[in-house]
Coordinates of N, CA and C in Angstrom, one line a residue:
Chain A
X1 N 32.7 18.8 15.1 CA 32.8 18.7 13.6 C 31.8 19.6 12.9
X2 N 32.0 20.1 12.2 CA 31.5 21.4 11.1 C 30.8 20.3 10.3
X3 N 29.0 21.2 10.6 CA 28.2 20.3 9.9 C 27.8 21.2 8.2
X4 N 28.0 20.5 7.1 CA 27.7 21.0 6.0 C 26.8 21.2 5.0
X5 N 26.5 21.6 4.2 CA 25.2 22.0 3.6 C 25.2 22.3 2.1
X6 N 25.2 21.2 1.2 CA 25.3 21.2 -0.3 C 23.8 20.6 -1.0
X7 N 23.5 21.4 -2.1 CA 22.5 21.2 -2.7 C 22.3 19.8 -3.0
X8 N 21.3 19.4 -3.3 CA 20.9 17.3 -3.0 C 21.2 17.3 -4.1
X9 N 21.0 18.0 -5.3 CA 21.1 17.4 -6.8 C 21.2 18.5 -8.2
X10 N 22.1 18.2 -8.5 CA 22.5 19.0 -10.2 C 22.7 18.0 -11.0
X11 N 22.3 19.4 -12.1 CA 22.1 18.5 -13.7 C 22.9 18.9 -14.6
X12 N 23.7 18.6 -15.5 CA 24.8 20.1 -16.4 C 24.6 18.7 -17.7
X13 N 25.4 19.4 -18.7 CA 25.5 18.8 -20.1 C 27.1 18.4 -20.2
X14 N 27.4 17.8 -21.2 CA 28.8 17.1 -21.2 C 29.7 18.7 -22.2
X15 N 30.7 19.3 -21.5 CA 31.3 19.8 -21.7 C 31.7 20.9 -21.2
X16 N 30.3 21.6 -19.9 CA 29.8 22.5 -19.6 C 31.0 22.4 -18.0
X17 N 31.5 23.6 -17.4 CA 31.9 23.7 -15.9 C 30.6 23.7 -14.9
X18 N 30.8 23.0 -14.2 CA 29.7 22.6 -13.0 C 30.7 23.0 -11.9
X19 N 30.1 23.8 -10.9 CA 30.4 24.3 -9.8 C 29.2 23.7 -8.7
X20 N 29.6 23.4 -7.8 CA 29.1 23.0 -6.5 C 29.7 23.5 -5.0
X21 N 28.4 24.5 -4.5 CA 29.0 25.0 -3.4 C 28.5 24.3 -2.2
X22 N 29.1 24.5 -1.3 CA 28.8 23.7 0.1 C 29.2 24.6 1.1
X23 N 28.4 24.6 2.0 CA 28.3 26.1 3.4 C 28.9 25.0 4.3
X24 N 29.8 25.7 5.1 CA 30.1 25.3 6.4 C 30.3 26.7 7.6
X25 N 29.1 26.8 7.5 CA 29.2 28.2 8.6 C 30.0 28.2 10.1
X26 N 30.0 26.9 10.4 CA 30.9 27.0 11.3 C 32.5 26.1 11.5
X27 N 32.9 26.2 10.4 CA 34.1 25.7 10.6 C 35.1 26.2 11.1
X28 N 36.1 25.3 11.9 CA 37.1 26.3 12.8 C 38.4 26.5 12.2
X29 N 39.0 26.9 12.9 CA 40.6 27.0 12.7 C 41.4 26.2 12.1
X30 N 41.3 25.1 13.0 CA 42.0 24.0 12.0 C 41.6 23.1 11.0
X31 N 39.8 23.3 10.8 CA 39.8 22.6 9.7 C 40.0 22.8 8.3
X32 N 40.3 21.6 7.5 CA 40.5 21.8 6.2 C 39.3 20.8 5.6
X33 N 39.1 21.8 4.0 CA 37.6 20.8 3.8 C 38.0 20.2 2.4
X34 N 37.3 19.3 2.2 CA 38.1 17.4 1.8 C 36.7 17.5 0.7
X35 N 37.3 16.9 -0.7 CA 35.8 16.7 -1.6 C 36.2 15.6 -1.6
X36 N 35.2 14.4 -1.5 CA 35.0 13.3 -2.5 C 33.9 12.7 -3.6
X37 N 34.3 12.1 -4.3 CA 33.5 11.3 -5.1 C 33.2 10.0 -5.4
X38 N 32.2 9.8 -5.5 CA 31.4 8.5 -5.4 C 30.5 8.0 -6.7
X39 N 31.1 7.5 -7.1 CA 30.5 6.1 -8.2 C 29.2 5.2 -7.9
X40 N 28.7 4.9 -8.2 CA 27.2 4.0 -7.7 C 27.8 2.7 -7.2
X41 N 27.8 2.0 -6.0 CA 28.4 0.8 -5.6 C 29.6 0.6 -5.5
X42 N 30.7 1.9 -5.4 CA 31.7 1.9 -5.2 C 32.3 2.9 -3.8
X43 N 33.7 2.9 -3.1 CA 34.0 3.4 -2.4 C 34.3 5.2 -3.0
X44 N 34.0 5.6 -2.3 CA 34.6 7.1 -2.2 C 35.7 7.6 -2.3
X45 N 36.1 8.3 -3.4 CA 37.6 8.3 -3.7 C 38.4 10.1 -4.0
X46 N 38.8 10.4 -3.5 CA 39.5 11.3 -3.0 C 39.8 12.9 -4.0
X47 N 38.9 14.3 -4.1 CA 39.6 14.4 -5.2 C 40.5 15.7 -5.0
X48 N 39.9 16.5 -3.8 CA 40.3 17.7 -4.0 C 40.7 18.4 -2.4
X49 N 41.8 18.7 -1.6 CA 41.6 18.8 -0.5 C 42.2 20.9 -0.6
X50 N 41.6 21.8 1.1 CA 42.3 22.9 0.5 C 41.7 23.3 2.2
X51 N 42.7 25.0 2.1 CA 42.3 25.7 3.4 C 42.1 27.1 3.0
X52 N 42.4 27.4 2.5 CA 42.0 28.7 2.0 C 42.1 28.8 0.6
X53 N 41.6 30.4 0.1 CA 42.2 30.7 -1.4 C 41.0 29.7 -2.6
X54 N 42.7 29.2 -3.2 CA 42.5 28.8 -4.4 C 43.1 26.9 -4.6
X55 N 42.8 26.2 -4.3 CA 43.7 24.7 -5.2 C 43.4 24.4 -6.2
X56 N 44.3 23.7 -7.2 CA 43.9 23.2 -8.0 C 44.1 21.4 -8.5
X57 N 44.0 21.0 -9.1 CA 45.0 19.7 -9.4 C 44.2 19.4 -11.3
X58 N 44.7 18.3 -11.6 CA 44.4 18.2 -12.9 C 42.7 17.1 -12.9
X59 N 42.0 17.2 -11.7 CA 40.8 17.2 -12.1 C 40.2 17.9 -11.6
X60 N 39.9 18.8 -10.8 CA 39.1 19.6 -10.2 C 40.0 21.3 -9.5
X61 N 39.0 22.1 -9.3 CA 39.6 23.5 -8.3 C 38.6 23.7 -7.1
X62 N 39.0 24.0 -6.2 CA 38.4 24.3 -5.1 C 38.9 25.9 -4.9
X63 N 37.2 26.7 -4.9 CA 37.5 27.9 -4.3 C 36.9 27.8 -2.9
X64 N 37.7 28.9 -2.5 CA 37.6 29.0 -0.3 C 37.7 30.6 -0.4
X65 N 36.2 31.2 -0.1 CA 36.4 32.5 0.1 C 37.2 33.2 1.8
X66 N 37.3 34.2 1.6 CA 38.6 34.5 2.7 C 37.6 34.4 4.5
X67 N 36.8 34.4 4.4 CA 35.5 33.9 5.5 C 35.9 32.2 5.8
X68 N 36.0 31.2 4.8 CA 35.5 29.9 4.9 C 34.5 29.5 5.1
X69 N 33.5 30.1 5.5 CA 32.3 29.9 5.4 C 32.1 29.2 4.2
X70 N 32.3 29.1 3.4 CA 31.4 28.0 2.2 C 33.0 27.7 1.5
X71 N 32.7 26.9 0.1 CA 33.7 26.4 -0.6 C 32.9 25.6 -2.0
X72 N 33.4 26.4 -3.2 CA 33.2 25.7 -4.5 C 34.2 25.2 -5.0
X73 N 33.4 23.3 -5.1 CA 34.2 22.2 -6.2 C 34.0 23.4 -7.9
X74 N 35.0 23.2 -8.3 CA 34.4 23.3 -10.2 C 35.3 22.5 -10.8
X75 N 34.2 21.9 -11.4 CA 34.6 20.5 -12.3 C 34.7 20.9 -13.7
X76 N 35.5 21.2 -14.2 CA 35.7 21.7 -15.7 C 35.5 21.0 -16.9
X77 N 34.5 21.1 -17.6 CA 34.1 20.9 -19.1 C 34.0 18.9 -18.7
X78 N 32.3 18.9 -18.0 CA 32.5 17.6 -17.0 C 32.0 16.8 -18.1
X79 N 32.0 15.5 -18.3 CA 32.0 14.2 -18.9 C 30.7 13.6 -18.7
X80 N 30.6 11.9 -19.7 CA 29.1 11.7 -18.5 C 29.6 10.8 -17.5
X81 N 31.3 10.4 -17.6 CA 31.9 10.0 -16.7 C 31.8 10.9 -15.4
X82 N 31.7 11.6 -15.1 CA 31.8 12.5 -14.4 C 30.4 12.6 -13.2
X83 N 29.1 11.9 -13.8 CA 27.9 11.9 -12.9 C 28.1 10.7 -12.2
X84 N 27.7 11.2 -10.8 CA 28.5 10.7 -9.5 C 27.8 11.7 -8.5
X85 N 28.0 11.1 -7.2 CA 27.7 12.0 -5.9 C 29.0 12.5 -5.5
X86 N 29.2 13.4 -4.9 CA 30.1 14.7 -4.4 C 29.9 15.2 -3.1
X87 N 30.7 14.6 -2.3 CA 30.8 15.0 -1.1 C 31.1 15.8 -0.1
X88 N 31.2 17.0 0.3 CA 31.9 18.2 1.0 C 32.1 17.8 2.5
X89 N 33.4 17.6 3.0 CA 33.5 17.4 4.3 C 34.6 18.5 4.7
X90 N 34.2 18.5 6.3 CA 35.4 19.4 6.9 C 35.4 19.0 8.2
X91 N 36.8 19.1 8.2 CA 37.7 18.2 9.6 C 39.0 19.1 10.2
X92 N 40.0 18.8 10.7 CA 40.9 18.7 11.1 C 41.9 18.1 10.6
X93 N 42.8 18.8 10.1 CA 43.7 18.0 8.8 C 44.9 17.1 9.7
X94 N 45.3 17.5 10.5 CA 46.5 17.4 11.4 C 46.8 16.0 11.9
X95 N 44.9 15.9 12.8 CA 44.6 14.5 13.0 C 43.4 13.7 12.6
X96 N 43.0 14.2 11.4 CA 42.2 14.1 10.7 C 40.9 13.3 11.6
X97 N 40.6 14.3 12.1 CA 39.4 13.9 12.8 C 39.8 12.1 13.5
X98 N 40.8 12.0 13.5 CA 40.7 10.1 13.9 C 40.4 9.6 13.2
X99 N 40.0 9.9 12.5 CA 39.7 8.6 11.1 C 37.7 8.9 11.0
X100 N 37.4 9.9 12.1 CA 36.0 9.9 12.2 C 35.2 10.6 11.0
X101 N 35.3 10.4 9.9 CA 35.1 11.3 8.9 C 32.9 11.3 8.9
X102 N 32.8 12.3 9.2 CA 31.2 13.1 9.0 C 30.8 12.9 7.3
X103 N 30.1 12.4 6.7 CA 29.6 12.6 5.3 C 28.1 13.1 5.4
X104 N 27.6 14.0 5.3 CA 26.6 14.3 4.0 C 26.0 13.9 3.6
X105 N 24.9 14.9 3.1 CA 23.9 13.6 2.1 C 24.4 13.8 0.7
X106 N 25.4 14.5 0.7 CA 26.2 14.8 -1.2 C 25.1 15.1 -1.7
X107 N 25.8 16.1 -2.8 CA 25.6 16.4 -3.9 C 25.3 15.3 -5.3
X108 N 24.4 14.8 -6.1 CA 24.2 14.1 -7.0 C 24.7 14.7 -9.1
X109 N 25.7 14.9 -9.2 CA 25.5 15.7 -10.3 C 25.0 14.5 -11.1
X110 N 24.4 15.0 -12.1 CA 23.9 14.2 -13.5 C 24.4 15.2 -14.4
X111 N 25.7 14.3 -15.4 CA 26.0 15.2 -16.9 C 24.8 14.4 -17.9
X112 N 24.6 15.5 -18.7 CA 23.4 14.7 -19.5 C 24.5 15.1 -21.2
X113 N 24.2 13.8 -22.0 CA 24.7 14.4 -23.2 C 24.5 15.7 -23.9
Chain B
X1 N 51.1 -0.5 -5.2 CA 49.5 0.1 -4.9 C 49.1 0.4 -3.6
X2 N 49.1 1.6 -3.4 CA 48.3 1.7 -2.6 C 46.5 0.9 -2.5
X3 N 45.9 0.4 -1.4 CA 45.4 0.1 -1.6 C 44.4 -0.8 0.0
X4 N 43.1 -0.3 -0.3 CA 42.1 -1.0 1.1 C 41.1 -2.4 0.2
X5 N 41.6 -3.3 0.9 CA 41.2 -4.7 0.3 C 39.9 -5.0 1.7
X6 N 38.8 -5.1 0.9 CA 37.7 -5.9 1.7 C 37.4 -7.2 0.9
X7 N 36.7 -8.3 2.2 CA 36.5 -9.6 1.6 C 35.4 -10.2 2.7
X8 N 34.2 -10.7 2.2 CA 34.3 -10.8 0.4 C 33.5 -9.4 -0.2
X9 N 33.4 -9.6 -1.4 CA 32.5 -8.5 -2.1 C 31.1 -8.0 -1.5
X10 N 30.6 -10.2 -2.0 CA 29.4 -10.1 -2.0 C 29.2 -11.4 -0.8
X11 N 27.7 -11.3 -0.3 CA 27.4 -12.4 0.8 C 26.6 -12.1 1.3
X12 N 25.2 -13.4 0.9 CA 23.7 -13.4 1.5 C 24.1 -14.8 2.9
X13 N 23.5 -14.4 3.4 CA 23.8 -15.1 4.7 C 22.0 -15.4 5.5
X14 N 22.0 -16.1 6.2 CA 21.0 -16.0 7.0 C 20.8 -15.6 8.4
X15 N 20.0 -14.8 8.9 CA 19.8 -14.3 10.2 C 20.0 -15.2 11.1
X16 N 21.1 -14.7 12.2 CA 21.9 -15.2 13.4 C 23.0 -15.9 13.1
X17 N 23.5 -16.1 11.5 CA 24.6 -17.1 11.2 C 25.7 -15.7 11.6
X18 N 26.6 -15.9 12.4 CA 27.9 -14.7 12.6 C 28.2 -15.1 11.4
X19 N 28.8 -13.5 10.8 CA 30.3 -13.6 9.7 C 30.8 -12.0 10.3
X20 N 31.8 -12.4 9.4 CA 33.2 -11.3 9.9 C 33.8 -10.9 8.1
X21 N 33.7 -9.8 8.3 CA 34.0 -8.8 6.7 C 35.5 -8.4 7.1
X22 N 36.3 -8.8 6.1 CA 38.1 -8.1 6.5 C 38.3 -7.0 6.0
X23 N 38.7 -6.2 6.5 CA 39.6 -5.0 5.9 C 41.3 -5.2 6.0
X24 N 41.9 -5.0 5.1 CA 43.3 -5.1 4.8 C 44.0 -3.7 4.4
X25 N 45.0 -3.2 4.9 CA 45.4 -1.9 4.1 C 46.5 -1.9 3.9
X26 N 47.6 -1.4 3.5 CA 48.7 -1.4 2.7 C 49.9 -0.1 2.5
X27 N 48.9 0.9 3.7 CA 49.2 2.1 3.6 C 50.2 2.2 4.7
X28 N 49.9 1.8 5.8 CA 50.3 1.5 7.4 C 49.6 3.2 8.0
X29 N 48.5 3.3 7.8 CA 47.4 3.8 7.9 C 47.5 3.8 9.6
X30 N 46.9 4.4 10.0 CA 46.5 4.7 11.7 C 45.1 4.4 11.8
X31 N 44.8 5.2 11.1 CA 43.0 5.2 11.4 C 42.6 4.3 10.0
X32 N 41.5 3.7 10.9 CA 40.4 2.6 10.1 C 39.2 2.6 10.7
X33 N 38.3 3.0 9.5 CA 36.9 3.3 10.0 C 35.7 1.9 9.2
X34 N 35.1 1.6 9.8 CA 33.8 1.3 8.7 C 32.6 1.6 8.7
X35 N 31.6 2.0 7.3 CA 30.9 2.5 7.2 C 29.5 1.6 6.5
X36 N 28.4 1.8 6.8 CA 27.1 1.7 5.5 C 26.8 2.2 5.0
X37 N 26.3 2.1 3.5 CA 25.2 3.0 2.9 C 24.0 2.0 2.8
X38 N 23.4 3.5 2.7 CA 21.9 2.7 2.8 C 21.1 4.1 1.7
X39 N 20.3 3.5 1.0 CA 19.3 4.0 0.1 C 18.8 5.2 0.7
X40 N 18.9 6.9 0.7 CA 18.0 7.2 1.4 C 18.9 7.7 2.9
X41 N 20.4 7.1 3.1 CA 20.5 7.6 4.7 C 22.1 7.7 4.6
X42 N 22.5 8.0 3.3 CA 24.2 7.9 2.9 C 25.3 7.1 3.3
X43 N 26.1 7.6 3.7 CA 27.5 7.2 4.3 C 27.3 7.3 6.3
X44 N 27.0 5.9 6.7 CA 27.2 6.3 8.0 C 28.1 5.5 9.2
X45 N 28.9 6.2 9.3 CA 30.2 5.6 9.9 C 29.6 4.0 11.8
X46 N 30.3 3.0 11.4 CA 29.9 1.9 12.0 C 30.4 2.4 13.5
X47 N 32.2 1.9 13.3 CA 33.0 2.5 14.2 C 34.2 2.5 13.4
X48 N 35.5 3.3 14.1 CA 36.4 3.7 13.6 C 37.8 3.4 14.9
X49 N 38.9 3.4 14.3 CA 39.8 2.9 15.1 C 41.0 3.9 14.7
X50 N 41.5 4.4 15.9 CA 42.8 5.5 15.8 C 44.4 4.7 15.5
X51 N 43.9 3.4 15.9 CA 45.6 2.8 15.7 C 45.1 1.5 17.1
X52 N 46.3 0.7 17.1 CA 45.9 -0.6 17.5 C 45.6 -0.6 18.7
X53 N 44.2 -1.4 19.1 CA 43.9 -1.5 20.0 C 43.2 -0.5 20.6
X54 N 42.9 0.5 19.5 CA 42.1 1.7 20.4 C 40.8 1.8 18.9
X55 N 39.7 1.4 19.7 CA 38.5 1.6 18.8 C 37.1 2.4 19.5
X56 N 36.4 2.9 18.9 CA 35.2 3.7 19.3 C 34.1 3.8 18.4
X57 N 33.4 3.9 18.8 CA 31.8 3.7 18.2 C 31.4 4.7 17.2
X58 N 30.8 4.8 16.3 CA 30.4 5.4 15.1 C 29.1 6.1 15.7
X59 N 28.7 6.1 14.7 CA 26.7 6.4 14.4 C 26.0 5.6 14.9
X60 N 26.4 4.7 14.0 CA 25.5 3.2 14.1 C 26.0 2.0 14.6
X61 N 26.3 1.8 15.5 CA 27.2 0.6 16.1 C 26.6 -0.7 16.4
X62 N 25.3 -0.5 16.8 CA 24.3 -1.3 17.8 C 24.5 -2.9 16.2
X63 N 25.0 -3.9 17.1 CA 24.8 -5.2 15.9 C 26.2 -5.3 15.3
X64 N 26.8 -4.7 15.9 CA 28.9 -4.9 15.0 C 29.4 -4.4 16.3
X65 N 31.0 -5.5 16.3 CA 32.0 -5.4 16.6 C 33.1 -5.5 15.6
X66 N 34.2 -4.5 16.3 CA 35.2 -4.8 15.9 C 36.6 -5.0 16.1
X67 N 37.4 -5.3 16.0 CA 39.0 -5.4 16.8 C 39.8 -5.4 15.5
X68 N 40.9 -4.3 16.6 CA 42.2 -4.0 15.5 C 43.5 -4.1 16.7
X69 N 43.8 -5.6 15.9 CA 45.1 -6.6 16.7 C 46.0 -6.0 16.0
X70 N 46.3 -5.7 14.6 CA 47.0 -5.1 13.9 C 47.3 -4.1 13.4
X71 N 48.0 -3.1 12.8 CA 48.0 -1.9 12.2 C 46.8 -2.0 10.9
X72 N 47.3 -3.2 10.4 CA 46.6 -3.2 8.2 C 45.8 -3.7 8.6
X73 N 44.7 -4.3 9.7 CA 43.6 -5.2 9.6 C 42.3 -4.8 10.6
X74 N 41.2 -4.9 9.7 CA 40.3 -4.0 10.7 C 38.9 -4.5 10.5
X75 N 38.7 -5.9 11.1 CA 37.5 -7.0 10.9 C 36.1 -6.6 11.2
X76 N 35.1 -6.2 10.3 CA 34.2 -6.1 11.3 C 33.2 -7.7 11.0
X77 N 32.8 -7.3 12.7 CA 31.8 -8.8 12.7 C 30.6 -8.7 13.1
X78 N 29.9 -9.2 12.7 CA 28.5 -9.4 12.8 C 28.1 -10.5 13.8
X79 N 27.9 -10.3 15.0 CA 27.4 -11.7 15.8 C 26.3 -12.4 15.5
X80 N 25.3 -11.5 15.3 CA 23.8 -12.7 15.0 C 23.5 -11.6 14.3
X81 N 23.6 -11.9 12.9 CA 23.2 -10.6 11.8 C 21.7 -10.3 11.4
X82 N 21.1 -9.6 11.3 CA 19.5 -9.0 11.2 C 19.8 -8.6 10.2
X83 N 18.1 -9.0 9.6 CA 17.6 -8.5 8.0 C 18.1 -7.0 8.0
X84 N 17.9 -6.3 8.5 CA 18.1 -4.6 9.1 C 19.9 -4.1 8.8
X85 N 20.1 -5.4 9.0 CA 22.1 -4.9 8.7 C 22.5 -5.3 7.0
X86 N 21.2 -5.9 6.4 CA 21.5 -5.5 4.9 C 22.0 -4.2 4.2
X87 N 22.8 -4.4 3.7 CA 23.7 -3.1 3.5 C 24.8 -2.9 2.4
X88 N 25.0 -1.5 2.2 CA 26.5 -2.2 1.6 C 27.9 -1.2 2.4
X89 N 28.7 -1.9 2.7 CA 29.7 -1.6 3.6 C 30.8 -1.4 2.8
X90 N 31.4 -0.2 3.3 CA 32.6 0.3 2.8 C 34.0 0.1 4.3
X91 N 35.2 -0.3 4.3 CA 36.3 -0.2 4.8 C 36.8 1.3 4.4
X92 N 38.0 2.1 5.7 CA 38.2 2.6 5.3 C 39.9 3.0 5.5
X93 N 40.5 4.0 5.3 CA 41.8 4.4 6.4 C 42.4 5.3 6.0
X94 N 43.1 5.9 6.8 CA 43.4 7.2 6.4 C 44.9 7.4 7.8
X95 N 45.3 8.8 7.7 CA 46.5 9.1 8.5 C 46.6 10.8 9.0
X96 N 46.9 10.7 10.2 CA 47.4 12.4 9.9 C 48.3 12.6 9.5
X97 N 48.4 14.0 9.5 CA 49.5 14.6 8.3 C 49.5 15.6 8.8
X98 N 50.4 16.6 7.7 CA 50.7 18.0 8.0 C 51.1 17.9 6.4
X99 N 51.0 19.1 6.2 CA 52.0 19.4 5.0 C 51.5 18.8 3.5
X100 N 50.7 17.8 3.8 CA 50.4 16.8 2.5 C 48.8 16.8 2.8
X101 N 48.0 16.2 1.6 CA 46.8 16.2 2.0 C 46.6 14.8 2.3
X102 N 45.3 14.4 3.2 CA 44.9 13.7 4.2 C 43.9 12.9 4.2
X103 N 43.9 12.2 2.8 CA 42.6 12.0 2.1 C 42.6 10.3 2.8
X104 N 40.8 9.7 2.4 CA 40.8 8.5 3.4 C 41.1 7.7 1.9
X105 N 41.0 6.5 2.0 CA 41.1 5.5 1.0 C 40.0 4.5 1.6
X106 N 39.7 4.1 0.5 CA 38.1 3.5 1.0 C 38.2 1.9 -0.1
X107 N 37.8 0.9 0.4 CA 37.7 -0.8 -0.3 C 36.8 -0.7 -1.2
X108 N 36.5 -1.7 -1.8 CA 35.8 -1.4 -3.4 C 34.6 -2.3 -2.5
X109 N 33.8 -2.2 -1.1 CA 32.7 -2.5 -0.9 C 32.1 -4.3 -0.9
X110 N 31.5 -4.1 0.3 CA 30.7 -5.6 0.7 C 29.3 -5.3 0.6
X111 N 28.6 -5.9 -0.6 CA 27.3 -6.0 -0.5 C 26.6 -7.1 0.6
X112 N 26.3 -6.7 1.7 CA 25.6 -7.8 2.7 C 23.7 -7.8 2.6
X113 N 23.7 -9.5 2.6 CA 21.8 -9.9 2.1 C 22.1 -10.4 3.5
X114 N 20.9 -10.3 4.3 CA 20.7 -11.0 5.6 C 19.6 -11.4 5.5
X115 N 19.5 -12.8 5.3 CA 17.6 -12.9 4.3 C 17.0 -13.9 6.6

């Protein structure tokens, strides 16, 4: 399993794009890398999955430069709903690791008004 | 709804009294994992289970069992619980795929006091 490497903690303002990158120097072939997000005392909830390029969906984009070596969440024009920890994982999409999912010590963003 | 149901929430217990935490899923999910957080040491997977009757050890196993008799149900138990297994535990489950994305679904959490 492809071990990952995201900054412990960011701080951005309510409105502003917050980008978070996360290295995974050795990721293989078949993995695909998975963001989640986490609430204080809540479960981890699902936001952004991708294998190369570019995804998008209507809350977040994940860029994947053509290496895979690393991968930026950007959170557009973020909320104070929005401060939470941020997770980067990478697995095996196919069989999804077995259910064995590797977490991180995440990313902490703080939106400040 | 989609949806992973843990029970109960919350529960202070005392050391060596066994209890058992449910997970329920709704997905017909394959894989079910459970995990702790702890202050300081994140998300660390307990054990995980590929589908019925096939389970394997996590991170942190030492002080939990678990069995999965059924597809949607994924108990974990505590035999003689230690101050040390204070925690708060998340259920988990997820599936493979192709084609779609492969995201886990996770219970809204059991805060455990082991006084």
């Amino acid at each position: 399993l492809a071990k990952t490497t995201q900054p412990i903690s960011m701080d951005s303002y309510e409105g502003q794009e917050v980008n978070i990158t996360c290295s995974h120097n050795n990721i293989a072939t078949n993995d695909y890398i998975t963001w989640y997000q986490q609430f204080p005392s809540q479960g981890p909830r699902f936001i952004i999955q991708g294998y190369k390029t570019k995804v998008t969906n209507e809350v977040a984009s994940l860029f994947i430069p053509a290496d895979r070596k690393s991968s930026t969440l950007s959170l557009p024009r973020v909320s104070l709903s929005d401060t939470a920890v941020y997770y980067c994982l990478v697995g095996d999409k196919i069989y999804n690791q077995g259910g064995k999912l590797i977490f991180g010590q995440g990313t902490e963003l703080s939106v400040k008004p | 709804e989609a949806q992973v149901t843990q029970n109960p929430r919350y529960l202070i217990t005392v050391t060596g009294k066994k209890l058992t935490v449910t997970c329920s899923q709704n997905m017909n999910h394959e894989y079910m994992s459970w995990y702790r957080q702890d202050p300081g040491l994140g998300l660390r997977q307990i054990y995980y289970s590929m589908n019925v009757e096939v389970t394997d050890k996590g991170d942190v196993p030492e002080g939990y069992k678990v069995s999965r008799k059924e597809k949607r149900n994924f108990p974990l138990i505590l035999e003689s619980p230690s101050p040390n297994q204070t925690s708060l535990y998340f259920c988990a489950s997820s599936a493979p795929g192709q084609g779609k994305n492969t995201e886990a679904f996770f219970g809204q959490g059991t805060r455990l006091t082991v006084v």
